[in-house]
Amino acid sequence: MTSTAPLPAPQDSHQPPVGPQEPGELSPVDGIPGDPGELGAREQLRWFSTLWVMAAAVHFTDSNPLSVLPVLALGLPVLLFPTSMPAFGLFVAVAAVTGAMSLPTAANHKVLSLLVALAFAAAALFVWVTRNRPDTRGTFLARWLEAARTPAGLTLLVVYLFTVFDKLNTAFFDPATSCAGRLLDQMLDYNGIAVEPSALLVRTAAIGTVLVETTILVCLAVPRLRRWGLLLGIGFHLVLAPASFWDFATMVFTLYVLFVPTRVFAGLASRSAGIRRFALAAFALHMILAITVSLAGTESSPFGPRWHTLIVLTWYIAVLPLLVQLVRAFLADREPWPGWRIRPVFLLLVPLLAFVNGSAPYLGLKTVSSYSMFSNLHTEPGVANHLLVGLAGPRLFPYQADTVTVTKVDIRRGGGSGSVSLPAWTEENPPTTVPSLELRRVVGNWREAGVANIRLDYLRGGVPHSVANALTDPVVGAPLPWWQQHLMSFRAISSGDGPDICRW
């Protein structure tokens, strides 16, 4: 009997080729060389982690570019080693900490980043605990991304749900007060276009915004429509970016990566390295330009367009090549897209938390950092303006009903005081009505900042009060419980500028 060596297995001609390896990238697979599932997972992580770092950084390029340096330092390992799970895990922790520290006045994209970090942390815990189960298949990375996809994706849907629902109020559809008009005017003004939007244009923008966001929500929720939701969402957020919304747009684009099937990224692996390097170079130019403009302290550039416009353009140059390649890839994919995975159930606690956060204004809790920014929404007793009249009924919590009207605030800084943060309502013309808990929260913040004295005049229940030093006053200076001080914040209910003006 003669023995013959087995013939080598034929190579699958349909298997995506492995692209050039970047520094820190894993070799083809931690398992089977060239496995499309692992290859797609690593490529998906590369896209997701890159965009997430960019989203965290561009949060600062609109208003405080110099504060971006710590974020860039912590995000640099992810940019250098985009498929490194330790580097990515570190950034997940950083995103969670920075998001939590920005509360209770975090912008929508910071709240979203915090919730996504919680989803990835919970998913990592689940994958690690179940790593030795007999039915476990795939590498840790592939299972981690799969486990995180549903809670992170549903969290984004919750944000879209409330951004639509909160806009269904009388003030948003009134051209005189609508935030749609405010943001349209802001988009034009920031970029040096001296045009006043007409009432018809504002009303059209308000209705169109609600319709587009609703369509995005529905399409993303239904797997067979998801690619069209991604396409519409990308276009919508690209249009809004010049109004200083490129930070929110970048965070949304980051999450869009999770909606695309992993197999699509396996096909992108061989041709994405060059595009990514170009995007990072444009991203670096965006950061350098923003920091330079901040130091220069001027709006006008020597090149014609305003600096703001040039900063937006560099952001477009950074994200468009990635988005175009991604859109082409997922539109070419003809296989069915995966649905939602409801197990393990405990991971759904993250989108549930997102839902509770969005419901906070309707429960009588906070009105800031609840996805209702730029929606004109009022839920306070006596001034509630939602189109669903039943929502104006009694609240579960009483905080919005107990109000004060501030007529004068005079802050005297101490010699060792740090930076004093002023809430948005202090920039409105007095008299300004806010929940009394909000006034106590702000006084507490000023106390922590080392302010020496706060003279305060206000009305409560129609009775005038004049406080020589709010820091020691037994009413407005009374410390709040930790959870109220650090988790709850409120917008102005009304001010000298009007009750229904567009507020952040």
CSV table of N, CA, C and O in Angstrom, one decimal, residues 141-181:
chain,number,residue,atom,x,y,z
A,141,LEU,N,-13.5,39.1,19.6
A,141,LEU,CA,-13.9,40.4,18.9
A,141,LEU,C,-15.2,40.3,18.1
A,141,LEU,O,-16.1,41.1,18.2
A,142,ALA,N,-15.3,39.2,17.4
A,142,ALA,CA,-16.6,39.0,16.6
A,142,ALA,C,-17.8,38.9,17.5
A,142,ALA,O,-18.8,39.5,17.2
A,143,ARG,N,-17.7,38.2,18.6
A,143,ARG,CA,-18.8,38.1,19.5
A,143,ARG,C,-19.1,39.4,20.2
A,143,ARG,O,-20.2,39.7,20.5
A,144,TRP,N,-18.0,40.1,20.5
A,144,TRP,CA,-18.2,41.4,21.2
A,144,TRP,C,-19.0,42.4,20.3
A,144,TRP,O,-19.9,43.0,20.8
A,145,LEU,N,-18.6,42.5,19.1
A,145,LEU,CA,-19.3,43.4,18.2
A,145,LEU,C,-20.7,43.0,18.0
A,145,LEU,O,-21.6,43.8,18.0
A,146,GLU,N,-20.9,41.7,17.8
A,146,GLU,CA,-22.3,41.2,17.6
A,146,GLU,C,-23.2,41.4,18.9
A,146,GLU,O,-24.3,41.8,18.8
A,147,ALA,N,-22.6,41.3,20.1
A,147,ALA,CA,-23.4,41.5,21.3
A,147,ALA,C,-23.7,42.9,21.5
A,147,ALA,O,-24.8,43.3,22.0
A,148,ALA,N,-22.8,43.8,21.1
A,148,ALA,CA,-23.0,45.3,21.3
A,148,ALA,C,-23.9,45.9,20.3
A,148,ALA,O,-24.4,47.0,20.5
A,149,ARG,N,-24.0,45.2,19.1
A,149,ARG,CA,-24.7,45.9,18.0
A,149,ARG,C,-26.2,46.2,18.3
A,149,ARG,O,-26.6,47.3,18.1
A,150,THR,N,-26.9,45.3,19.0
A,150,THR,CA,-28.3,45.6,19.3
A,150,THR,C,-28.5,46.7,20.3
A,150,THR,O,-29.3,47.6,20.1
A,151,PRO,N,-27.9,46.6,21.5
A,151,PRO,CA,-28.1,47.6,22.5
A,151,PRO,C,-27.6,49.0,22.0
A,151,PRO,O,-28.3,50.0,22.3
A,152,ALA,N,-26.5,49.1,21.3
A,152,ALA,CA,-26.0,50.4,20.8
A,152,ALA,C,-26.9,50.9,19.7
A,152,ALA,O,-27.3,52.1,19.6
A,153,GLY,N,-27.4,50.0,18.8
A,153,GLY,CA,-28.3,50.4,17.7
A,153,GLY,C,-29.6,50.9,18.2
A,153,GLY,O,-30.2,51.9,17.8
A,154,LEU,N,-30.2,50.1,19.2
A,154,LEU,CA,-31.5,50.5,19.7
A,154,LEU,C,-31.4,51.8,20.5
A,154,LEU,O,-32.3,52.6,20.5
A,155,THR,N,-30.2,52.1,21.1
A,155,THR,CA,-30.0,53.3,21.8
A,155,THR,C,-30.1,54.5,20.8
A,155,THR,O,-30.7,55.5,21.1
A,156,LEU,N,-29.5,54.4,19.6
A,156,LEU,CA,-29.6,55.4,18.6
A,156,LEU,C,-31.0,55.6,18.2
A,156,LEU,O,-31.5,56.7,18.0
A,157,LEU,N,-31.8,54.5,18.0
A,157,LEU,CA,-33.2,54.6,17.7
A,157,LEU,C,-34.0,55.4,18.7
A,157,LEU,O,-34.9,56.1,18.4
A,158,VAL,N,-33.7,55.1,20.0
A,158,VAL,CA,-34.4,55.8,21.1
A,158,VAL,C,-34.1,57.3,21.0
A,158,VAL,O,-35.0,58.2,21.1
A,159,VAL,N,-32.8,57.7,20.7
A,159,VAL,CA,-32.5,59.1,20.5
A,159,VAL,C,-33.3,59.7,19.3
A,159,VAL,O,-33.9,60.8,19.5
A,160,TYR,N,-33.3,59.0,18.2
A,160,TYR,CA,-34.1,59.5,17.1
A,160,TYR,C,-35.6,59.6,17.5
A,160,TYR,O,-36.3,60.6,17.1
A,161,LEU,N,-36.1,58.6,18.2
A,161,LEU,CA,-37.5,58.7,18.6
A,161,LEU,C,-37.9,59.9,19.4
A,161,LEU,O,-38.9,60.6,19.1
A,162,PHE,N,-37.0,60.3,20.3
A,162,PHE,CA,-37.3,61.5,21.2
A,162,PHE,C,-37.0,62.8,20.4
A,162,PHE,O,-37.7,63.8,20.7
A,163,THR,N,-36.0,62.8,19.6
A,163,THR,CA,-35.8,64.0,18.8
A,163,THR,C,-37.0,64.3,17.9
A,163,THR,O,-37.2,65.5,17.6
A,164,VAL,N,-37.7,63.3,17.4
A,164,VAL,CA,-38.9,63.5,16.6
A,164,VAL,C,-40.0,63.9,17.5
A,164,VAL,O,-40.7,64.9,17.3
A,165,PHE,N,-40.3,63.1,18.6
A,165,PHE,CA,-41.4,63.3,19.4
A,165,PHE,C,-41.4,64.6,20.1
A,165,PHE,O,-42.4,65.3,20.3
A,166,ASP,N,-40.2,65.0,20.6
A,166,ASP,CA,-40.1,66.3,21.3
A,166,ASP,C,-40.4,67.5,20.4
A,166,ASP,O,-40.9,68.6,20.9
A,167,LYS,N,-40.2,67.3,19.1
A,167,LYS,CA,-40.5,68.5,18.2
A,167,LYS,C,-42.0,68.6,17.9
A,167,LYS,O,-42.3,69.6,17.2
A,168,LEU,N,-42.8,67.7,18.3
A,168,LEU,CA,-44.2,67.8,18.0
A,168,LEU,C,-44.9,68.7,19.0
A,168,LEU,O,-45.7,68.3,19.8
A,169,ASN,N,-44.5,70.0,18.9
A,169,ASN,CA,-45.1,71.0,19.8
A,169,ASN,C,-45.4,72.3,19.0
A,169,ASN,O,-44.9,72.5,17.9
A,170,THR,N,-46.2,73.1,19.5
A,170,THR,CA,-46.7,74.3,18.8
A,170,THR,C,-45.6,75.3,18.5
A,170,THR,O,-45.6,75.9,17.4
A,171,ALA,N,-44.6,75.4,19.4
A,171,ALA,CA,-43.6,76.4,19.1
A,171,ALA,C,-42.6,76.0,18.0
A,171,ALA,O,-42.1,76.8,17.3
A,172,PHE,N,-42.4,74.7,17.9
A,172,PHE,CA,-41.5,74.2,16.8
A,172,PHE,C,-42.0,74.5,15.4
A,172,PHE,O,-41.3,74.7,14.5
A,173,PHE,N,-43.3,74.5,15.3
A,173,PHE,CA,-44.0,74.7,14.0
A,173,PHE,C,-44.4,76.2,13.8
A,173,PHE,O,-45.0,76.5,12.7
A,174,ASP,N,-44.1,77.0,14.7
A,174,ASP,CA,-44.3,78.4,14.6
A,174,ASP,C,-43.1,79.1,14.0
A,174,ASP,O,-42.0,79.1,14.7
A,175,PRO,N,-43.1,79.7,12.8
A,175,PRO,CA,-41.9,80.3,12.3
A,175,PRO,C,-41.3,81.4,13.1
A,175,PRO,O,-40.1,81.6,13.0
A,176,ALA,N,-42.1,82.0,14.0
A,176,ALA,CA,-41.5,83.1,14.8
A,176,ALA,C,-40.6,82.6,15.9
A,176,ALA,O,-39.8,83.3,16.4
A,177,THR,N,-40.8,81.3,16.4
A,177,THR,CA,-40.0,80.8,17.5
A,177,THR,C,-39.3,79.5,17.1
A,177,THR,O,-38.4,79.1,17.9
A,178,SER,N,-39.6,78.9,16.0
A,178,SER,CA,-39.0,77.5,15.7
A,178,SER,C,-37.5,77.4,15.8
A,178,SER,O,-36.8,78.3,15.2
A,179,CYS,N,-37.0,76.4,16.4
A,179,CYS,CA,-35.6,76.1,16.4
A,179,CYS,C,-35.1,75.7,15.0
A,179,CYS,O,-33.9,75.9,14.7
A,180,ALA,N,-36.0,75.3,14.1
A,180,ALA,CA,-35.7,75.0,12.7
A,180,ALA,C,-35.2,76.3,12.1
A,180,ALA,O,-34.2,76.4,11.3
A,181,GLY,N,-35.9,77.4,12.3
A,181,GLY,CA,-35.5,78.7,11.8
A,181,GLY,C,-34.2,79.2,12.5
A,181,GLY,O,-33.4,79.8,11.8
